[in-house]
Tab-separated table of C-alpha atoms in Angstrom:
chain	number	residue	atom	x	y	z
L	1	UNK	CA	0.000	0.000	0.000
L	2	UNK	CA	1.060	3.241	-1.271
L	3	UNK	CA	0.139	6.580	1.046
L	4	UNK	CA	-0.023	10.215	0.595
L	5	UNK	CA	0.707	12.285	3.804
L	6	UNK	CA	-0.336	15.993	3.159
L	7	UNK	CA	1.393	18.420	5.565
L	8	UNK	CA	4.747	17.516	7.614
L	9	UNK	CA	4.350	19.466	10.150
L	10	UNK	CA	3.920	18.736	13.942
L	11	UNK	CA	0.877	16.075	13.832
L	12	UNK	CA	2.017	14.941	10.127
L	13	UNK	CA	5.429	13.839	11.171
L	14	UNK	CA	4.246	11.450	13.608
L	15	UNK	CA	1.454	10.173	11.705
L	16	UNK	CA	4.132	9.399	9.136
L	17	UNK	CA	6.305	7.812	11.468
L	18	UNK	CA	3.901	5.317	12.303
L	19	UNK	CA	2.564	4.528	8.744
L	20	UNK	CA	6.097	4.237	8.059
L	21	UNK	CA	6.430	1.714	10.146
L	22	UNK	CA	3.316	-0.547	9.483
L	23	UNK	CA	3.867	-3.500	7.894
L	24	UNK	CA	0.838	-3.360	5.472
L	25	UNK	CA	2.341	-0.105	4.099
L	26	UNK	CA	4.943	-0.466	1.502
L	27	UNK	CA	5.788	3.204	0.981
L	28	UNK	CA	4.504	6.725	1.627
L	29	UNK	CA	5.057	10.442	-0.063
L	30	UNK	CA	5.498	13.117	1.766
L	31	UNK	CA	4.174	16.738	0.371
L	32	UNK	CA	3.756	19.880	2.155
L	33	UNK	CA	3.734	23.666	1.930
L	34	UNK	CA	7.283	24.221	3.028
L	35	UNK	CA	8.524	21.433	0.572
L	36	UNK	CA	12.030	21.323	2.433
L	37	UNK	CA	10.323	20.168	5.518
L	38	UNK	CA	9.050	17.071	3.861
L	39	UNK	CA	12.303	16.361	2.114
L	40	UNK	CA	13.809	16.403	5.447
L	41	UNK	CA	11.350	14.143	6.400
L	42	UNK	CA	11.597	11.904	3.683
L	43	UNK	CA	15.294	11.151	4.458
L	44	UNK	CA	14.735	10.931	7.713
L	45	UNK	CA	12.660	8.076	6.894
L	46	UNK	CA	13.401	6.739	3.726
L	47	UNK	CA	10.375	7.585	2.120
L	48	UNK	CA	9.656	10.177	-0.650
L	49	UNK	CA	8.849	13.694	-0.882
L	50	UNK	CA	6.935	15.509	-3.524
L	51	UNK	CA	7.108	18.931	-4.544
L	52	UNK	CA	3.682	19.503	-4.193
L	53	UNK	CA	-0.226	18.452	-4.032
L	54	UNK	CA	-0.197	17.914	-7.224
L	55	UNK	CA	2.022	15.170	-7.919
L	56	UNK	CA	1.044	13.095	-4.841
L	57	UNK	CA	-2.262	12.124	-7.351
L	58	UNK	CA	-0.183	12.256	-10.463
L	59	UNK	CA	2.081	9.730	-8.935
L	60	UNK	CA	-0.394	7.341	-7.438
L	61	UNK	CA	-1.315	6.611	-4.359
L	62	UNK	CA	-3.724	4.003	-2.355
L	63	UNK	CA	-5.411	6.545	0.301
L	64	UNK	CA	-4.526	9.939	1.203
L	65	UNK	CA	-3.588	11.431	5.176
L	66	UNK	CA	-4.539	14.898	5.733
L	67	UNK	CA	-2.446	16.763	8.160
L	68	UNK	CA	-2.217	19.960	6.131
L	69	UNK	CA	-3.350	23.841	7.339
L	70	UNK	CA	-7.106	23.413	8.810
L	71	UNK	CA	-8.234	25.834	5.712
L	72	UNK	CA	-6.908	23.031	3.201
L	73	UNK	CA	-8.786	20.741	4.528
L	74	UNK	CA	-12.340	20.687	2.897
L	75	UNK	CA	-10.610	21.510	-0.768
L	76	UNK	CA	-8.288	18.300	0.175
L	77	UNK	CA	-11.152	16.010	1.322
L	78	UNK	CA	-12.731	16.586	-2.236
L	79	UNK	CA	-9.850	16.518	-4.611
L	80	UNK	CA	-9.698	13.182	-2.877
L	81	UNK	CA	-13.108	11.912	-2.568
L	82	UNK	CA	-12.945	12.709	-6.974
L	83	UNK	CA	-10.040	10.826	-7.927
L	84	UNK	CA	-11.916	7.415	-5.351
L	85	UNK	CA	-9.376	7.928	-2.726
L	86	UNK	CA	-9.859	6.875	0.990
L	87	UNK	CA	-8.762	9.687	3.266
L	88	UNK	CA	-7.823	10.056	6.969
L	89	UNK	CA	-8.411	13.864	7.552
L	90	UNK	CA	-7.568	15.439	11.191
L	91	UNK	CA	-10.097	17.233	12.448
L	92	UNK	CA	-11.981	19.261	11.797
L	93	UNK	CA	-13.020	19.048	8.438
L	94	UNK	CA	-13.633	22.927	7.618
L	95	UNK	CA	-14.036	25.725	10.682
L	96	UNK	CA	-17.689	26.142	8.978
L	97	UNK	CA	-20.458	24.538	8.802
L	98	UNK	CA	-21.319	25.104	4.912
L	99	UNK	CA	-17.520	23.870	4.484
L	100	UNK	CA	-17.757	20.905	6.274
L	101	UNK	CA	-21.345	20.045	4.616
L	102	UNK	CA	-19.660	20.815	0.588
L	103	UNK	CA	-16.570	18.304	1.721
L	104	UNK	CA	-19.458	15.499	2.991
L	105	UNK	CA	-21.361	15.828	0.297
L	106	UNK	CA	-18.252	15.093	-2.080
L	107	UNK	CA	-17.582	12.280	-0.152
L	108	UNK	CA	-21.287	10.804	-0.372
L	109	UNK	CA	-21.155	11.296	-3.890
L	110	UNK	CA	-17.985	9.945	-4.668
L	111	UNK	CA	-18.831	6.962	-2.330
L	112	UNK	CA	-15.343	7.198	-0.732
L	113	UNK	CA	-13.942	6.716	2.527
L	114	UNK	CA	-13.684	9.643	5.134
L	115	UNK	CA	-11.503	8.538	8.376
L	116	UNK	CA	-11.759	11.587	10.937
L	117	UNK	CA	-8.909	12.380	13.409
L	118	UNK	CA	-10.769	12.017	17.201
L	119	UNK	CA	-7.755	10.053	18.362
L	120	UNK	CA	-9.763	9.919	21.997
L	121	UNK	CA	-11.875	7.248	20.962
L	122	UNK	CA	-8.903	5.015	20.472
L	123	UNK	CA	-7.899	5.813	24.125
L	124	UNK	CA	-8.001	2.988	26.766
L	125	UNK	CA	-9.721	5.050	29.424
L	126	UNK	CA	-12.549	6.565	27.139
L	127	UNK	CA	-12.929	2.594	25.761
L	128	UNK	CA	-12.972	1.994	29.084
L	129	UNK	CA	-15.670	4.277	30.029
L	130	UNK	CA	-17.684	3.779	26.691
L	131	UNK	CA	-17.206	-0.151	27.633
L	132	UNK	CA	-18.968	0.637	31.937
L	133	UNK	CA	-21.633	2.680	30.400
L	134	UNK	CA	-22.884	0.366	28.001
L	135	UNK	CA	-22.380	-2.963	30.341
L	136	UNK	CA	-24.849	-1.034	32.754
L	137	UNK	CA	-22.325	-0.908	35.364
L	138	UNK	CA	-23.005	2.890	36.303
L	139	UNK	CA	-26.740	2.021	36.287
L	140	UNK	CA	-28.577	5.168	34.880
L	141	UNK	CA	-26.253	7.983	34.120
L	142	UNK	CA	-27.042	11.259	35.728
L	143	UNK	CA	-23.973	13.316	35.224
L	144	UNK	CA	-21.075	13.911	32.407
L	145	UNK	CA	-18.137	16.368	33.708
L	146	UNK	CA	-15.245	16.520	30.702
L	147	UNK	CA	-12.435	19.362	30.679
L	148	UNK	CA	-9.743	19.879	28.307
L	149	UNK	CA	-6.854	22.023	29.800
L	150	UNK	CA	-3.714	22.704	28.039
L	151	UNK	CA	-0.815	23.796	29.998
L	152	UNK	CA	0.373	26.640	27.996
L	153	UNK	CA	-1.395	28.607	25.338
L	154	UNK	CA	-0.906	28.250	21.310
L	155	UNK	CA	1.244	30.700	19.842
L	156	UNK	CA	-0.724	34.262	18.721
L	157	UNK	CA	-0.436	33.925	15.205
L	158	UNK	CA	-2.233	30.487	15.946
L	159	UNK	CA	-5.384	31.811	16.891
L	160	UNK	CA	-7.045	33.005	14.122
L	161	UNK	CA	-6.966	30.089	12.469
L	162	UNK	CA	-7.766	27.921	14.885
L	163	UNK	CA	-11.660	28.535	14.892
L	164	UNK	CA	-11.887	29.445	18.858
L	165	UNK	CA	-11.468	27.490	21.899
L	166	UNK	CA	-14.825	25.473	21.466
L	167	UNK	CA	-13.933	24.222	17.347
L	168	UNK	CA	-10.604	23.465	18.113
L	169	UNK	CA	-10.039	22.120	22.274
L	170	UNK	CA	-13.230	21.307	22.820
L	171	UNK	CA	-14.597	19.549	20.360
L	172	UNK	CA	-12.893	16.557	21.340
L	173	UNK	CA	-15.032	16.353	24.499
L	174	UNK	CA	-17.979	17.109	22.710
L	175	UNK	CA	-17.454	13.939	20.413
L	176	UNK	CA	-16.466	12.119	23.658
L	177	UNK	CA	-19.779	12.897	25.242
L	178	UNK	CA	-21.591	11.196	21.872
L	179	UNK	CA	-19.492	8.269	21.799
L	180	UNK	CA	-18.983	7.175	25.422
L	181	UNK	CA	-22.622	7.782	26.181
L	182	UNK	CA	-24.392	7.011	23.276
L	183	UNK	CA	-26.886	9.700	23.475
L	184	UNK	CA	-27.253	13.175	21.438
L	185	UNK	CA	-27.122	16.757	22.901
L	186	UNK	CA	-30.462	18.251	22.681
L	187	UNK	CA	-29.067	22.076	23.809
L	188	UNK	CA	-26.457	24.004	25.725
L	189	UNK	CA	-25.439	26.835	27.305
L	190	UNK	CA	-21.921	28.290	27.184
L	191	UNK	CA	-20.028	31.201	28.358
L	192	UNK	CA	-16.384	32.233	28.026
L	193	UNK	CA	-13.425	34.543	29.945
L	194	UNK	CA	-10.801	36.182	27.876
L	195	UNK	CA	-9.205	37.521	30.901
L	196	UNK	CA	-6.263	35.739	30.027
L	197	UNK	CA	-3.393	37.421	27.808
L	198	UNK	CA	-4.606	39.749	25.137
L	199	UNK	CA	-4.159	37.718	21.933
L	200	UNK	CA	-7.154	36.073	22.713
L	201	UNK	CA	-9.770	39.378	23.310
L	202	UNK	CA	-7.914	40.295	19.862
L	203	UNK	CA	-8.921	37.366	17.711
L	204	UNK	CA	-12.347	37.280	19.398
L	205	UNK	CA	-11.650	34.445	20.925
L	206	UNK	CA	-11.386	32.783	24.900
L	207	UNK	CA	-9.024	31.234	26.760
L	208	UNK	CA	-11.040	29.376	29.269
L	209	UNK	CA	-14.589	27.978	28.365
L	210	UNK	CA	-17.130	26.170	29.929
L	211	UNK	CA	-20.739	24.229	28.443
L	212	UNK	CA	-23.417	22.929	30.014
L	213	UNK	CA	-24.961	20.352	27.563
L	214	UNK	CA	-28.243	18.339	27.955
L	215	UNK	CA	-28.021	15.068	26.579
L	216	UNK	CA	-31.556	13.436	25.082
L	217	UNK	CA	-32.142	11.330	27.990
L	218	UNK	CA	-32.009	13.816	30.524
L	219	UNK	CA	-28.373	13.088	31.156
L	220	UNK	CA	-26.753	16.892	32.243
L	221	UNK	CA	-23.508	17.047	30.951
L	222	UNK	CA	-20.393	20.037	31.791
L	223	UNK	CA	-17.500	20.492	29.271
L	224	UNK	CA	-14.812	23.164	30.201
L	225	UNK	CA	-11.435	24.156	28.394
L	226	UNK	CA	-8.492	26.191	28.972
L	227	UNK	CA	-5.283	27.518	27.698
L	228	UNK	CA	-3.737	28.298	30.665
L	229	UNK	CA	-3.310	25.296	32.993
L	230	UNK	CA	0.250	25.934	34.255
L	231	UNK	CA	0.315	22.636	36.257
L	232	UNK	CA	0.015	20.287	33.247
L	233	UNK	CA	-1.741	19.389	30.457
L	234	UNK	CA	-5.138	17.556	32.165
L	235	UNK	CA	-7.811	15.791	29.713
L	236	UNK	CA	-10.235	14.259	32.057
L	237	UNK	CA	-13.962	12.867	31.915
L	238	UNK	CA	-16.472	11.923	35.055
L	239	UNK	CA	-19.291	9.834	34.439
L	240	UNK	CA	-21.637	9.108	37.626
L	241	UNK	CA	-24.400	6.895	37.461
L	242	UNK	CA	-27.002	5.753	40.163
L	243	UNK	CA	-24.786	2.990	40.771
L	244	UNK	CA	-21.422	4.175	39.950
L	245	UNK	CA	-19.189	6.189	39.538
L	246	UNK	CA	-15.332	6.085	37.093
L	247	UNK	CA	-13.265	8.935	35.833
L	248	UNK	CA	-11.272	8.673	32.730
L	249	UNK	CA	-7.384	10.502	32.896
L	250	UNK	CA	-6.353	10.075	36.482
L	251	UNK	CA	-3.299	8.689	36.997
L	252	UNK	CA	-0.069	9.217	38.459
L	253	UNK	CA	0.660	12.319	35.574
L	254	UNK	CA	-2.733	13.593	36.114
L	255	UNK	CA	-1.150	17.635	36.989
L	256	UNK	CA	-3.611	18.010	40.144
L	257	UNK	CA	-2.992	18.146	43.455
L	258	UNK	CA	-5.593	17.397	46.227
L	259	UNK	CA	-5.360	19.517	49.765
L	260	UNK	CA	-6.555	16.561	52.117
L	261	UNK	CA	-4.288	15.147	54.497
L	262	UNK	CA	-4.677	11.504	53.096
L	263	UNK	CA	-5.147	12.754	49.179
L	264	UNK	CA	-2.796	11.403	46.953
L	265	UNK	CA	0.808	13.329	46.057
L	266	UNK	CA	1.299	15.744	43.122
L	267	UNK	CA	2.518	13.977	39.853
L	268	UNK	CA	6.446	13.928	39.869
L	269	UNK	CA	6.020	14.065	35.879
L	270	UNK	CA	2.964	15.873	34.543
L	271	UNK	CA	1.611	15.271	30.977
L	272	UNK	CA	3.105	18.274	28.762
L	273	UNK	CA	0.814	18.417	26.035
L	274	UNK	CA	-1.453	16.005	23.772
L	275	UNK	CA	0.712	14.438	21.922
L	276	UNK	CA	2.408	13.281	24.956
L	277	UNK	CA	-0.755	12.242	26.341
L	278	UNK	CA	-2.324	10.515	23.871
L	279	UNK	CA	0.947	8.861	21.905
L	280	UNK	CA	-0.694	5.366	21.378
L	281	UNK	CA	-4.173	6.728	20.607
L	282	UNK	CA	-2.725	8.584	17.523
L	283	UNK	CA	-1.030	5.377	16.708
L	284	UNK	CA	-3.923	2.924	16.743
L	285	UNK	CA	-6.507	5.335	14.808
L	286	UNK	CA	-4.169	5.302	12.053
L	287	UNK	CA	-3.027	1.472	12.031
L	288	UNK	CA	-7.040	1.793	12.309
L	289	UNK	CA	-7.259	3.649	9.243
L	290	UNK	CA	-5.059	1.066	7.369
L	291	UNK	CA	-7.460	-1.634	8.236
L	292	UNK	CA	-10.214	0.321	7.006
L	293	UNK	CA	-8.539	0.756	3.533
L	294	UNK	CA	-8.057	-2.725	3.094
L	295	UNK	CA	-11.533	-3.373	3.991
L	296	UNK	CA	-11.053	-5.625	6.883
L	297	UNK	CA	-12.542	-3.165	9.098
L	298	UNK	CA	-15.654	-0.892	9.674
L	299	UNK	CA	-14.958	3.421	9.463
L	300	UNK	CA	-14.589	3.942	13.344
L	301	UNK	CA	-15.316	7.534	12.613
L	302	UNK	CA	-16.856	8.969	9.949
L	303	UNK	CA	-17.239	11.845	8.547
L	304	UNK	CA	-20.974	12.749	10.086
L	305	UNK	CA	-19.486	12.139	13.041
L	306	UNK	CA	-17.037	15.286	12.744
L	307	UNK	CA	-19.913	17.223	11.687
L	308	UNK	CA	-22.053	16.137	15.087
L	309	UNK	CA	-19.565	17.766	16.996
L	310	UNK	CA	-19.009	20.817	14.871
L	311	UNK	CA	-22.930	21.426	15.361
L	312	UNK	CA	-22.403	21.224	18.896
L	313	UNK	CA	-19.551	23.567	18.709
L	314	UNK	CA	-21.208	25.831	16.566
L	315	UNK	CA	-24.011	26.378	19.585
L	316	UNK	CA	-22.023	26.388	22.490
L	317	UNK	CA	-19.915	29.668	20.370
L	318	UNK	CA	-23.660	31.308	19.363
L	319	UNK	CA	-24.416	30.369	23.348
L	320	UNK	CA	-21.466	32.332	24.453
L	321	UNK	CA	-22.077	35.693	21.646
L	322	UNK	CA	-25.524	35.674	22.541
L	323	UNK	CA	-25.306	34.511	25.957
L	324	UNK	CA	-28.359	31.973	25.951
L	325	UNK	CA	-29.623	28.875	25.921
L	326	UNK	CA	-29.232	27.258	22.314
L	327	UNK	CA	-30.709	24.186	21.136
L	328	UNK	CA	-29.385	21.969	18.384
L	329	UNK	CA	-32.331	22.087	16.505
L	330	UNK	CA	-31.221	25.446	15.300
L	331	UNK	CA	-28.087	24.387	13.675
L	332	UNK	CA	-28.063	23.584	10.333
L	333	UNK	CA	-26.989	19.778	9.263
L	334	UNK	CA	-28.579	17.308	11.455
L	335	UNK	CA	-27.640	13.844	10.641
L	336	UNK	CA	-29.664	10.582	12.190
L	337	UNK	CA	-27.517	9.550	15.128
L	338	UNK	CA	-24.955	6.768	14.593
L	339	UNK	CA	-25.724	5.250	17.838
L	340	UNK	CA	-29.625	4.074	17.001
């Protein structure tokens, strides 16, 4: 198998390590928009760069990985989806919703495969979790609490193209809530501080965030972010249930510290960022990927999927403008839930 990784940077240089490395994957090429950085990373790896876009679907390839600029991604997802190629795309798909829906609809048309980048839900903790909820161990679930805080914040010229705090952090929790529960949010209610450094009031954007969802069982649900956790970077998710109760993310690098007497000690080693955290989830959604392409596996996450978190996004950032209640009836590409 023959793979096209678009964009070396950060994100794309691991993802090629590890495709590099799989034994179902004879050979990649590398492309991206600072074409000495994937030349570098072609000899670093024995693999081969190309000069541009272009030439990875002149030269032929067997599925494409998108790790480019967020902006590419939509215009990528097609080009793809036209010439019949599978695709892995990291999130998001577009930083709109009328984006994300033209890419989707490409796909559908085409019939192709769309692979989205929520590396959580190859975690062992959220399986975990996903695993006690739908076992019935937690008996009826009352309560969802999920947080996202990184330890230090993105750099400024970052921001603006990150699509805010809620499209870019916490979207991850948002698909978390869908998948480990199984239900749909029905409506939230956001707010946000940008009290933090000034970058953030001048993009428009927050650095600390916080949701309170409804989920269509009743189930109340908080999501919070931040960019400014100076203790470490802390993913975490609560689920208590009229039986039980777990928490996904606590363990001995969990950057918290309790005040009780008794309470455990502060992590010697706190987690430093997500790619850190979540090493072997990034690995196993791509050797996921691979499976997928050969057809020995289900899509694990599709591309609706992407899009049911974008919608809840998208209301939790009208929530905070407009500072009310939204429900997710208002936003525009509702998709039957995967999980009926």
């Amino acid at each position: 198998m023959r793979i096209g990784v678009i964009g070396t940077g950060r994100i794309g240089t691991i993802h090629a390590n590890t495709l590099s490395r799989h034994r179902e994957v004879g050979s990649l090429i590398l492309t991206d928009a600072d074409p000495a950085r994937a030349q570098e990373l072609a000899l670093r790896l024995g693999e081969t760069a190309a000069p541009g876009v272009d030439e990875i679907f002149k030269w032929g390839v067997d599925a494409v990985v998108i790790t480019a600029s967020t902006a590419a991604h939509a215009e990528l997802i097609g080009r793809a989806a036209r010439s019949g190629l599978p695709v892995f795309c990291e999130k998001p798909i577009a930083l709109d919703l009328p984006g994300t829906l033209t890419a989707l609809s490409e796909v559908e048309s085409a019939g192709t495969i769309l692979q989205m980048g929520f590396q959580r839900r190859f975690d062992t903790g959220y399986t975990g979790a996903r695993d006690a909820v739908r076992s019935g161990r937690l008996g009826r679930l009352h309560t969802v609490r999920a947080l996202t805080s990184d330890q230090a914040p993105p750099p400024p010229s970052w921001l603006p193209l990150s699509g805010g705090l809620y499209r870019d952090a916490l979207i991850h929790d948002f698909d978390m809530l869908r998948w480990v529960t199984g239900r749909e949010v029905v409506d939230v209610y956001a707010a946000g501080s940008d009290a933090g450094p000034p970058m953030f009031r001048e993009t428009g954007d927050v650095d600390t965030g916080a949701a309170l969802l409804t989920l269509d069982d009743g189930t109340l649900a908080t999501a919070t972010a931040t960019r400014m956790n100076g203790a470490g970077y802390d993913v975490r998710m609560e689920l208590a249930g009229e039986l039980d109760q777990i928490v996904v993310g606590l363990d001995d690098r969990t950057p918290i510290a309790s005040t009780e007497p008794t309470g455990p000690p502060a992590a010697d080693k706190p987690w430093s960022g997500f790619l850190e955290r979540f090493g072997p989830a990034y690995e196993a959604e791509l050797a996921a990927f691979v499976e997928v392409v050969l057809g020995r596996r289900a899509n694990p996450c599709d591309g609706r999927e992407a899009l049911q978190a974008l919608r809840i996004a998208e209301a939790c950032e009208i929530s905070r403008r407009e500072r009310r209640p939204v429900a997710l009836a208002e936003i525009p590409g509702r998709v039957e839930s995967a999980f009926r």
